Tab-separated table of C-alpha atoms in Angstrom:
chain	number	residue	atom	x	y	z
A	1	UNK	CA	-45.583	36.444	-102.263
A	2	UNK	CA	-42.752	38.214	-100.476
A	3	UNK	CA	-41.881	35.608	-97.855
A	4	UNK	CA	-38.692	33.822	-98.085
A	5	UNK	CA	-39.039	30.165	-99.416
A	6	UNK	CA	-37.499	26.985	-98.196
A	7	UNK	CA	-34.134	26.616	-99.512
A	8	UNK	CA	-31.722	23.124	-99.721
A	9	UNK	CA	-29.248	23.652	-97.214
A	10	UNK	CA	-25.967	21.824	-98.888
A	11	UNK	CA	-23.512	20.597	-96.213
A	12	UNK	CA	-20.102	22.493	-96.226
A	13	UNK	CA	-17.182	20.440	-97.791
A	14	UNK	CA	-14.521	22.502	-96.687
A	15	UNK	CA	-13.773	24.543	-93.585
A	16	UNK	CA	-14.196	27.519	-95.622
A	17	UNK	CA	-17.330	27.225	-96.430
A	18	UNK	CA	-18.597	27.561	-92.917
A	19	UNK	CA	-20.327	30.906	-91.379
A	20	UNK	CA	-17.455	32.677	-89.698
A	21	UNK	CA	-20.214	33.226	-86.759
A	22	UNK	CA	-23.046	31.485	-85.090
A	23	UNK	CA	-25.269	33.245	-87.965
A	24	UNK	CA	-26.337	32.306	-91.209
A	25	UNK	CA	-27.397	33.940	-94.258
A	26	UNK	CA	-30.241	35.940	-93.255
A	27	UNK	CA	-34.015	34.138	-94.346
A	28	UNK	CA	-32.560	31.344	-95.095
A	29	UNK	CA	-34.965	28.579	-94.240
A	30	UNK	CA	-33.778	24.523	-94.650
A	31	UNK	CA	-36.838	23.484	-93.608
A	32	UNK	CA	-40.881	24.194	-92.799
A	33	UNK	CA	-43.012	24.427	-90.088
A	34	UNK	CA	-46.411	22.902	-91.605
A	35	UNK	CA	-45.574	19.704	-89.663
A	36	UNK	CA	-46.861	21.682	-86.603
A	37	UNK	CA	-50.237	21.684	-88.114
A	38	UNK	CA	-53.576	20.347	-86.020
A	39	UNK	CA	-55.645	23.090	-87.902
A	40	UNK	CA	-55.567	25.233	-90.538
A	41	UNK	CA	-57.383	27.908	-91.547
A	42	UNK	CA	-59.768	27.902	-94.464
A	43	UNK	CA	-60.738	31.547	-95.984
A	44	UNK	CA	-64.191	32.437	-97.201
A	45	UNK	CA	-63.175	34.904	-99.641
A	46	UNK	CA	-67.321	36.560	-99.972
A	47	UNK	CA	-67.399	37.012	-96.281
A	48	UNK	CA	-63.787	38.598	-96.047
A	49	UNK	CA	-63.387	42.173	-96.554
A	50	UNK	CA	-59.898	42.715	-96.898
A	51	UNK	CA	-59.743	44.354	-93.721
A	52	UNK	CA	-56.031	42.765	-93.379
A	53	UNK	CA	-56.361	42.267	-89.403
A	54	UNK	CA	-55.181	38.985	-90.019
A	55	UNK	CA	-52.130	39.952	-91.854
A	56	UNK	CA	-51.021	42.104	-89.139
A	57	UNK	CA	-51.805	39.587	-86.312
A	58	UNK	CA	-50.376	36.434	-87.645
A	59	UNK	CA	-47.402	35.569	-85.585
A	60	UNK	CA	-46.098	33.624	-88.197
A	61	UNK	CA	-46.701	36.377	-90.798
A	62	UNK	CA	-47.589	33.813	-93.228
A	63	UNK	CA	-51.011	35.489	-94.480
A	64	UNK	CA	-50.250	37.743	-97.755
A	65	UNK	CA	-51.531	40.036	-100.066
A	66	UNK	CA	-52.760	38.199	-103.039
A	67	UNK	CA	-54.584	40.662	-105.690
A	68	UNK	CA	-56.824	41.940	-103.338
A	69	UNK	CA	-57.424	38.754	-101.629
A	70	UNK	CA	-55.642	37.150	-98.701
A	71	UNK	CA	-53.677	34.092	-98.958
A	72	UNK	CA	-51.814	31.773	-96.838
A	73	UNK	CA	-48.165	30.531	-97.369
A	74	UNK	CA	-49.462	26.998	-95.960
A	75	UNK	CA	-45.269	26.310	-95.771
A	76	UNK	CA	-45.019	27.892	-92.807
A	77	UNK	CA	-48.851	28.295	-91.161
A	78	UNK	CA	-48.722	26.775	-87.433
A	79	UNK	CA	-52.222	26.365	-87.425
A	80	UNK	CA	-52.494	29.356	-84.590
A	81	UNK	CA	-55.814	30.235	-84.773
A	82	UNK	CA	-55.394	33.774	-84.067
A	83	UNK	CA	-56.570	34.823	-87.336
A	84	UNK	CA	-59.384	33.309	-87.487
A	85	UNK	CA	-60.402	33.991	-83.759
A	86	UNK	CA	-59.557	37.726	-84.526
A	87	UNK	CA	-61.330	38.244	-87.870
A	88	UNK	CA	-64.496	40.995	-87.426
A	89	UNK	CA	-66.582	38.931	-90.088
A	90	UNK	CA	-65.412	35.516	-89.418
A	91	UNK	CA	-64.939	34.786	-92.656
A	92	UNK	CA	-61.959	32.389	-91.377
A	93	UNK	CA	-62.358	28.715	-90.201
A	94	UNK	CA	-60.107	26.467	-88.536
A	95	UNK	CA	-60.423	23.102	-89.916
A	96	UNK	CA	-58.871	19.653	-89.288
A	97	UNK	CA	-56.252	18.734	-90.660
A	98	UNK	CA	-56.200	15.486	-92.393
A	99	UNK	CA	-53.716	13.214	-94.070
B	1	UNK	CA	-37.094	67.158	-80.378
B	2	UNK	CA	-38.432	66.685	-83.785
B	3	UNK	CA	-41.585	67.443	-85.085
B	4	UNK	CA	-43.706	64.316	-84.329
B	5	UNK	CA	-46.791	65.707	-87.212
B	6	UNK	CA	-44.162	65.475	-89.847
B	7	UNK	CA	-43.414	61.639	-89.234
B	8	UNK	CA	-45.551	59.339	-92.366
B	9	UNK	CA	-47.636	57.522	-90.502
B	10	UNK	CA	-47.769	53.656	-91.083
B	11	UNK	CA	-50.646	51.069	-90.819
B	12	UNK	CA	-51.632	47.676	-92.214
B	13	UNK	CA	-52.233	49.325	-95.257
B	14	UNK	CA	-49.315	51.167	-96.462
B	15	UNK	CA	-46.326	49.136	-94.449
B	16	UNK	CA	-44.029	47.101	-96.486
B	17	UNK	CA	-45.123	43.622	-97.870
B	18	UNK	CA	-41.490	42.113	-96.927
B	19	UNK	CA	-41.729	39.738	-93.825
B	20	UNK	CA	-38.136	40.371	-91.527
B	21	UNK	CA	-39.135	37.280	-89.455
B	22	UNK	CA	-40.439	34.724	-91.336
B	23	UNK	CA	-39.954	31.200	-90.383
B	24	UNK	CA	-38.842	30.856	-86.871
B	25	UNK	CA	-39.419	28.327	-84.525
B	26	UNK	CA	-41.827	30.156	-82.116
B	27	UNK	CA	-45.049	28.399	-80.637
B	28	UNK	CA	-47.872	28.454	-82.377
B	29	UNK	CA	-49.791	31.891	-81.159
B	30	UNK	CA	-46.627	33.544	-79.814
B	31	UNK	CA	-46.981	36.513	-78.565
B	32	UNK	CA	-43.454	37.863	-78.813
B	33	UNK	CA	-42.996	37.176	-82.715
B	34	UNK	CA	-45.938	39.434	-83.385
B	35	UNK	CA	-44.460	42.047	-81.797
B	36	UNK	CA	-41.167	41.291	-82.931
B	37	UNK	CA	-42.518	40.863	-86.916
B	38	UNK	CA	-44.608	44.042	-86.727
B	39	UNK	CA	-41.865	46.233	-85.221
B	40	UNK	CA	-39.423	45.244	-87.981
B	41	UNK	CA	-42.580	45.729	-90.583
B	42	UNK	CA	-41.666	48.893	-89.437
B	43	UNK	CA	-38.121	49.743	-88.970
B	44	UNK	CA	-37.815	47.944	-92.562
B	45	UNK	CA	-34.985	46.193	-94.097
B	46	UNK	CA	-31.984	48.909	-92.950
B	47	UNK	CA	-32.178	47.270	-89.738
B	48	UNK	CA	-29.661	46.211	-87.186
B	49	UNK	CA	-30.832	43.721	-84.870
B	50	UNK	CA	-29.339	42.497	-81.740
B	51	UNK	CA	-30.685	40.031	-79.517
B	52	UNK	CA	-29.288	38.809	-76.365
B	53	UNK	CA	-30.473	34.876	-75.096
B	54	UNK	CA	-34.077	34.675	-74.923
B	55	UNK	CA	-37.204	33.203	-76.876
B	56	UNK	CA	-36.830	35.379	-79.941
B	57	UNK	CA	-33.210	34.523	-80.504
B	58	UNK	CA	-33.692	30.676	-79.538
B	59	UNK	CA	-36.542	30.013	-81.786
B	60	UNK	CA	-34.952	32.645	-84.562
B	61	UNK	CA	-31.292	31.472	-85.209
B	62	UNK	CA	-31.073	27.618	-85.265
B	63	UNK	CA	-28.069	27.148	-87.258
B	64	UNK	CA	-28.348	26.950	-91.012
B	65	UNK	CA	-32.203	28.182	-90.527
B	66	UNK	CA	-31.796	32.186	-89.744
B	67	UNK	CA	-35.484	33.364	-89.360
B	68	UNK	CA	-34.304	36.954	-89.339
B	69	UNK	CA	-34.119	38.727	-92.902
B	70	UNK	CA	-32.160	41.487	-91.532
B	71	UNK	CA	-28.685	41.877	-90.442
B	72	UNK	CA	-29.486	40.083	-86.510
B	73	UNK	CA	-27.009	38.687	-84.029
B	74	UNK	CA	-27.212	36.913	-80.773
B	75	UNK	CA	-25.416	39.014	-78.051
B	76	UNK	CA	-24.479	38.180	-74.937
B	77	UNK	CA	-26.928	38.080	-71.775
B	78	UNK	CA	-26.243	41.016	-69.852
B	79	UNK	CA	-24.841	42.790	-72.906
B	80	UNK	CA	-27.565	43.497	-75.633
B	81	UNK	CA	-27.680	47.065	-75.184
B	82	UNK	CA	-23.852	47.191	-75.233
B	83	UNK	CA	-23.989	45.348	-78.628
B	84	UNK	CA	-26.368	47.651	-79.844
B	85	UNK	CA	-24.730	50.645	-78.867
B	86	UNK	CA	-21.314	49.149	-80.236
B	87	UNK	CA	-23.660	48.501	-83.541
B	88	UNK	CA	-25.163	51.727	-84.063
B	89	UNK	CA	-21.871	53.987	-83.388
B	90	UNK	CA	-19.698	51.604	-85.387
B	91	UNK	CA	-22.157	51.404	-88.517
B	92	UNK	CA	-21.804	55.390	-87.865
B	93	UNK	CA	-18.330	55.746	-88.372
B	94	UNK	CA	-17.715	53.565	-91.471
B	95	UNK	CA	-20.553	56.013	-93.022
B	96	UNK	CA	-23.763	54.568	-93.124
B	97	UNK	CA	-26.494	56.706	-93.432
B	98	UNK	CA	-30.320	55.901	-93.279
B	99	UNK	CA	-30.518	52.930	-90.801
B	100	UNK	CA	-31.709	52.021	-87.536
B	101	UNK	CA	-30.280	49.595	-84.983
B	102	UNK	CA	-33.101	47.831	-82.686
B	103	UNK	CA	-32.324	45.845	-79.481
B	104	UNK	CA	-35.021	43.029	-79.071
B	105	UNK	CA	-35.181	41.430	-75.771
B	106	UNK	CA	-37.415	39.896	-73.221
B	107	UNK	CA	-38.704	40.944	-69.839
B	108	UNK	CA	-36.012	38.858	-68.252
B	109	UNK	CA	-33.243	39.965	-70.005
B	110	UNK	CA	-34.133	43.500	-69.628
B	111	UNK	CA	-35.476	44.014	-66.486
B	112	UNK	CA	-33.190	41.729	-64.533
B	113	UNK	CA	-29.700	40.056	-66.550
B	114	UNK	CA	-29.131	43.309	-69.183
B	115	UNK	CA	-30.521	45.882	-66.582
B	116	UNK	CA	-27.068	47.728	-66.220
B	117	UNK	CA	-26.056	47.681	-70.147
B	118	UNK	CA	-29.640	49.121	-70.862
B	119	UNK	CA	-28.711	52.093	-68.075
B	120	UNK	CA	-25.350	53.069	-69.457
B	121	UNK	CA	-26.673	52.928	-73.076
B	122	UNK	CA	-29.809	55.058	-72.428
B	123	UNK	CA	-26.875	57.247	-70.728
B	124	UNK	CA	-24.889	57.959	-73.264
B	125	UNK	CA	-28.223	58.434	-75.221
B	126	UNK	CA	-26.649	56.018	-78.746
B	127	UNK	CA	-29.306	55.681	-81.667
B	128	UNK	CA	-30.468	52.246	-80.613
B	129	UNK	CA	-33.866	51.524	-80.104
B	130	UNK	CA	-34.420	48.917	-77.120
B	131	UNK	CA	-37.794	46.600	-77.751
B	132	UNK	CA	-38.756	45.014	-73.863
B	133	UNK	CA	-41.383	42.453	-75.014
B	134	UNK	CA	-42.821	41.018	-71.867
B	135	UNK	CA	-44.150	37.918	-71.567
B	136	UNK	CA	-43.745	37.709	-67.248
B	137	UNK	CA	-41.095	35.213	-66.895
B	138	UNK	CA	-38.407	33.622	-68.523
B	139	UNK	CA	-40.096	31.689	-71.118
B	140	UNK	CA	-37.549	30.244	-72.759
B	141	UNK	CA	-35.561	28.467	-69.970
B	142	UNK	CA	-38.969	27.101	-68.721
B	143	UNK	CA	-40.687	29.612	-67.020
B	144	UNK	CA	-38.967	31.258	-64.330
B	145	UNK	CA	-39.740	34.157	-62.397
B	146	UNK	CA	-38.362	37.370	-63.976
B	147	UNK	CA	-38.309	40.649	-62.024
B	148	UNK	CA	-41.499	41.795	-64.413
B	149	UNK	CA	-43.733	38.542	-62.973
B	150	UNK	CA	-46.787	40.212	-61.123
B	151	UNK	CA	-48.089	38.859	-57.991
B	152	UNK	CA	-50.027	35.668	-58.028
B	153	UNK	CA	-48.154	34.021	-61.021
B	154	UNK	CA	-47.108	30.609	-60.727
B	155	UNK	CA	-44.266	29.771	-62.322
B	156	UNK	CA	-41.155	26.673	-61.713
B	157	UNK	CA	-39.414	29.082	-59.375
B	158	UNK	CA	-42.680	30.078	-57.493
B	159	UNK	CA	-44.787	27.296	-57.038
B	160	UNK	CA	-47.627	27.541	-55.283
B	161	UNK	CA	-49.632	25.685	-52.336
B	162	UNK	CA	-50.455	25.997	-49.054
B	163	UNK	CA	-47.846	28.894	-48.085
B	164	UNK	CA	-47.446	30.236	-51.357
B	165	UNK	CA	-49.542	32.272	-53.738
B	166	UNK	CA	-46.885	32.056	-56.036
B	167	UNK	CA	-44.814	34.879	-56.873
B	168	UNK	CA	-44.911	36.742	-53.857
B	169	UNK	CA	-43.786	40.285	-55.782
B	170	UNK	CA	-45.387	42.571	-57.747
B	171	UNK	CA	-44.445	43.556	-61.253
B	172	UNK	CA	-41.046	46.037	-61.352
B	173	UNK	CA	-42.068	49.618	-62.552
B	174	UNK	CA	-39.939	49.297	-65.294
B	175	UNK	CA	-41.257	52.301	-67.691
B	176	UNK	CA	-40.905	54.543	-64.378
B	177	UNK	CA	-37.109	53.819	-64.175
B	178	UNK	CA	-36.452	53.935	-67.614
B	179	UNK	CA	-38.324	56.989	-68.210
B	180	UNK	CA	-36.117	58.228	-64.768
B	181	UNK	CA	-32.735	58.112	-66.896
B	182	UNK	CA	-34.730	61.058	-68.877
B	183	UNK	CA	-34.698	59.243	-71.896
B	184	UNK	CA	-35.628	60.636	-75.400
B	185	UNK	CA	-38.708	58.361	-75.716
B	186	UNK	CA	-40.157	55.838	-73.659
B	187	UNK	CA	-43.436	54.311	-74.072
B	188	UNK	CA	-45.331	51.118	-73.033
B	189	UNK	CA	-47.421	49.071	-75.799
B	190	UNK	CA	-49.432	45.763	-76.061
B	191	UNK	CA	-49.942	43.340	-78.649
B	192	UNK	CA	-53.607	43.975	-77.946
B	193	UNK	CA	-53.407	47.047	-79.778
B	194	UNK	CA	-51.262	46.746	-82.521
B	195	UNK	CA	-52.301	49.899	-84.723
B	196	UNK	CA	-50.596	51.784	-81.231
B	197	UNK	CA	-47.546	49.924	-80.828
B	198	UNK	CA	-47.530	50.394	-84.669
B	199	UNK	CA	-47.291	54.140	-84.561
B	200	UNK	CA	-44.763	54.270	-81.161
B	201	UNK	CA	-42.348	52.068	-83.183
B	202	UNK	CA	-43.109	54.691	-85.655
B	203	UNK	CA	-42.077	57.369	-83.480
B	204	UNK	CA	-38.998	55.783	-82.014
B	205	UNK	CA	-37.589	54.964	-85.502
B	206	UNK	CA	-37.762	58.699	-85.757
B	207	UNK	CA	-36.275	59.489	-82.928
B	208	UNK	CA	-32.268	60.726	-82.470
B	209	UNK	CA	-31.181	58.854	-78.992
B	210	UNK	CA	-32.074	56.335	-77.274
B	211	UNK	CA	-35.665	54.926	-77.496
B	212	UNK	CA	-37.277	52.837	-75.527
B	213	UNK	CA	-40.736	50.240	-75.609
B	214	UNK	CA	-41.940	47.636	-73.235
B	215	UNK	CA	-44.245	45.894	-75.491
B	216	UNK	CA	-46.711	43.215	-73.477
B	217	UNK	CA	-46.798	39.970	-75.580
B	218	UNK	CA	-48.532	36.988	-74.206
B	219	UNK	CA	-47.366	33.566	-74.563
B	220	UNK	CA	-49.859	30.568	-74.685
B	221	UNK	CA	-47.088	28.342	-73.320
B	222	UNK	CA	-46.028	29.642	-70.082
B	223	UNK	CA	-49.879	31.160	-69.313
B	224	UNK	CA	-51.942	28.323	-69.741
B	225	UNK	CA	-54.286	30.238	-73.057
B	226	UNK	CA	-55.352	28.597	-75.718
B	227	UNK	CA	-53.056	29.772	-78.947
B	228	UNK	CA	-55.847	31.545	-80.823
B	229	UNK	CA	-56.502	34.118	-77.810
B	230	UNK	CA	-53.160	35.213	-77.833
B	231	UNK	CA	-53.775	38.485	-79.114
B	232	UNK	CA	-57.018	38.972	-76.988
B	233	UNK	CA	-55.630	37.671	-73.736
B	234	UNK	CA	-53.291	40.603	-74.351
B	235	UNK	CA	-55.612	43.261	-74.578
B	236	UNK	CA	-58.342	42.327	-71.997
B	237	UNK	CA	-54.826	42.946	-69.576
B	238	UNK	CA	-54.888	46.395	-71.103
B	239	UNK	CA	-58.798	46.672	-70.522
B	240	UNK	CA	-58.588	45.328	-67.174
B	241	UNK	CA	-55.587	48.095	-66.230
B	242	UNK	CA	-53.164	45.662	-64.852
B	243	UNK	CA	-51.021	47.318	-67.826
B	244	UNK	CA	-51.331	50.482	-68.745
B	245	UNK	CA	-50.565	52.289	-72.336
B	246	UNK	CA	-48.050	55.454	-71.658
B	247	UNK	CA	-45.414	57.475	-73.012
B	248	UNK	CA	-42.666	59.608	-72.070
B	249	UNK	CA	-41.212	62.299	-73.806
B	250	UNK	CA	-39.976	65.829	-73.664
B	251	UNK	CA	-39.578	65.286	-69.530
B	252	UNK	CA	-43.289	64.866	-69.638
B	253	UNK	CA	-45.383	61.575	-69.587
B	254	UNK	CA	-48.762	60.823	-70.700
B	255	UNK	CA	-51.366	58.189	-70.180
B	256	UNK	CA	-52.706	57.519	-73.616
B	257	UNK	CA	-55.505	55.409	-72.509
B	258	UNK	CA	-57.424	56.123	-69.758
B	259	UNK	CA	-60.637	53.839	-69.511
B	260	UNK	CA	-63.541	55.066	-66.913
B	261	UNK	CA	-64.470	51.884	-65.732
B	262	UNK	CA	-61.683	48.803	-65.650
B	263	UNK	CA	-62.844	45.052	-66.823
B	264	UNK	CA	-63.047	42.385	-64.311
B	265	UNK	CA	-59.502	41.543	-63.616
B	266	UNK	CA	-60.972	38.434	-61.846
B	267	UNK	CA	-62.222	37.435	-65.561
B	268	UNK	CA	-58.870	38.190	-66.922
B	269	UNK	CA	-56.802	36.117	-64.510
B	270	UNK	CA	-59.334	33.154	-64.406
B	271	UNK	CA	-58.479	32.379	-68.383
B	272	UNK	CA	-55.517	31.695	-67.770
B	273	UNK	CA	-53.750	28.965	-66.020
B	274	UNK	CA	-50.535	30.495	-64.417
B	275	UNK	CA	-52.986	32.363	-62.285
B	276	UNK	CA	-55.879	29.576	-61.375
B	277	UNK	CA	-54.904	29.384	-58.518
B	278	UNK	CA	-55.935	32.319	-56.957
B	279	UNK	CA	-57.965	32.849	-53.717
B	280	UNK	CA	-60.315	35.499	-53.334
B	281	UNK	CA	-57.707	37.262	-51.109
B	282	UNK	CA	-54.844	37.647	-53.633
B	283	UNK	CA	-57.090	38.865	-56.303
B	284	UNK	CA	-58.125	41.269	-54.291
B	285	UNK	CA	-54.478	42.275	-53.717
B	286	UNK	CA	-53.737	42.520	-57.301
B	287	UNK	CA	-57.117	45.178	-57.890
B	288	UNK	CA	-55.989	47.286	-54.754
B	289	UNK	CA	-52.517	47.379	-56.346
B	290	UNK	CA	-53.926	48.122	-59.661
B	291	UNK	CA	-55.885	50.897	-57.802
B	292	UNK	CA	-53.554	52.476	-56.340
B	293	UNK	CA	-51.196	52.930	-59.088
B	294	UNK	CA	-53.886	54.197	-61.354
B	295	UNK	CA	-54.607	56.476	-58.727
B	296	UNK	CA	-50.897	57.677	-58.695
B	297	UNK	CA	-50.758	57.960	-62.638
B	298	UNK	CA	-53.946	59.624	-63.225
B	299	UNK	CA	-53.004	62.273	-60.807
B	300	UNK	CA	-49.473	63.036	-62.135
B	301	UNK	CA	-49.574	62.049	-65.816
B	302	UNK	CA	-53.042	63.431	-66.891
B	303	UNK	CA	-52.515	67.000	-69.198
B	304	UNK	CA	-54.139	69.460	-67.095
């Protein structure tokens, strides 16, 4: 996986250890987004065929290259749907998502 | 101008595996961040990014999170393409070498708020490349009419009724006047076709002087879609010629897609809910304006 990862964001103890601008470190991510969830997607992995059009569409960029599979970094998944509306073979469902 | 054969051409299969914008806040099924993650896909990691107030900076930079993996900054409103000009000359004269300075911003704060800083850096022709992804209003503020809203939307500022069929002016020809300044490289893009807006990125990166793409990117929050069509909303506009794919280069310009028959623009508008709306007599202003300006392009833009 090549997506940054959620890292603990420790609280500055001295002035010095503040950004000098509004910016921090860059991909540096406190927290996630799979919160957001309603849906997620669930891959049939006979019916894909690598064709990657989800990888390029996903707004989130969460789907990855995984041995010649997809995967999805369920971290950060929204629960679009734009994958799985945009796949040629529909090989991806949107499911509920349950506690 | 350089010799466009000789540029390696990138798709889904070859481009990096690094994500540049990973993380951000964005709705679910933006429209914007797909056009923002695939055009840094591209550029790749020796990247400057500026990005004056607007969704992609709100939802990117929420301080300690910083969604961009590049070297990005917030700029000022009016001043993105100043900041990216000041960027690109000043990573120039300490010596860097092999990088490319991109100026993200939204219909709003290109067309309208950083209208004059986008002139005077496309005059002095800097290395920036300035992204445009429209989205028809100002999105982040809570929809508000921007001077790239086309007739018939309704937005807070435009609302409409009896009187009103909500924004009462069409969409500015923005490619026109930016190709006007006689720019190195203009072009126009959608989301809807991402393999094209792939390979004008491409070209831009590749270009010396200032570059230039309005990239249409829908967004399911301020059009009434449902997330998942996001991408599909965005080329049935395409498909229905209420935008058109172009470029400009060389003095010349040229319609790169130039369907025989249009799709129902009544279908298109009817999907979404900014434009519900709509009587019978409005959408019929929107296809004779459509018309007309097909008309116009196909007559001067077509290679003879």
């Amino acid at each position: 996986m090549n997506q940054p990862k959620k890292q603990e964001f420790k609280t500055p103890k001295h002035i010095d250890d503040y950004p000098t601008g509004p910016q921090y470190t860059a991909g540096f991510l406190p927290e996630t987004n799979a919160g957001w969830r309603t849906v997620r997607p669930l891959v049939d992995h006979e019916a894909c065929v690598f064709c990657l059009r989800c990888y390029m569409l996903c707004p989130d960029g969460t789907i990855f290259k995984d041995n010649g599979k997809i995967n999805i970094d369920m971290d950060y998944c929204k629960g679009c749907g734009v994958c799985a509306f945009e796949c040629p073979k529909d090989a991806i469902t949107m499911i509920k998502e349950e506690l | 101008m350089n010799n466009m054969l000789a540029i390696p051409k990138v798709n889904v299969k070859n481009m990096t595996d690094k994500e540049f914008f990973y993380g951000h806040k964005a709705c679910a099924g933006c429209g914007g961040s797909i056009a923002v993650r695939l055009a840094l896909k591209v550029l790749g990691e020796r990247t400057f990014a500026a990005l004056p107030a607007g969704c992609m900076s709100a939802v990117g930079f929420i301080y300690p999170q910083m969604a961009f993996n590049i070297n990005a900054l917030i700029t000022t409103f009016p001043g993105a393409a100043s900041m990216g000009s000041g960027i690109a000359v000043g990573a120039k004269a300490i010596g860097l070498k092999d990088f490319k300075t991109v100026v993200i911003a939204g219909d709003g704060g290109t067309a309208d708020i950083g209208f004059q800083a986008l002139s005077g850096m496309i005059d002095r022709n800097d290395d920036v490349l300035y992204i445009c992804y429209d989205n028809e209003a100002y999105m982040n503020t809570g929809i508000q009419k921007s001077g790239l809203t086309p007739y018939g939307t309704k937005t807070t500022t435009t609302p409409t009724g009896k009187n009103l069929p909500g924004s009462v002016t069409h969409k500015k020809n923005l490619f026109e006047i930016i190709a006007a300044h006689d720019i190195a490289y203009a072009a126009t893009a959608s989301i809807g076709y991402p393999q094209d807006f792939i390979n004008k990125v491409n070209k831009a990166k590749h270009t010396k002087g200032t570059s230039f793409i309005h990239v249409y990117a829908s967004c399911p929050t301020g059009w009434g879609t449902p997330t998942e069509t996001s991408v599909d909303i965005a080329k049935e506009a395409v498909d229905c010629g209420l935008i058109f794919l172009a470029e400009y280069e060389n003095g010349e310009y040229k319609l790169n897609r130039n369907p025989k028959n249009f799709k129902s623009v009544n279908d298109y508008l009817a999907k979404q809910g900014r434009f519900k709306h709509m009587s019978d007599r409005d959408i019929e202003i929107v296809s004779s304006n459509r018309d007309k300006k097909w008309e116009r392009m196909r007559k001067h833009w077509l290679q003879k």
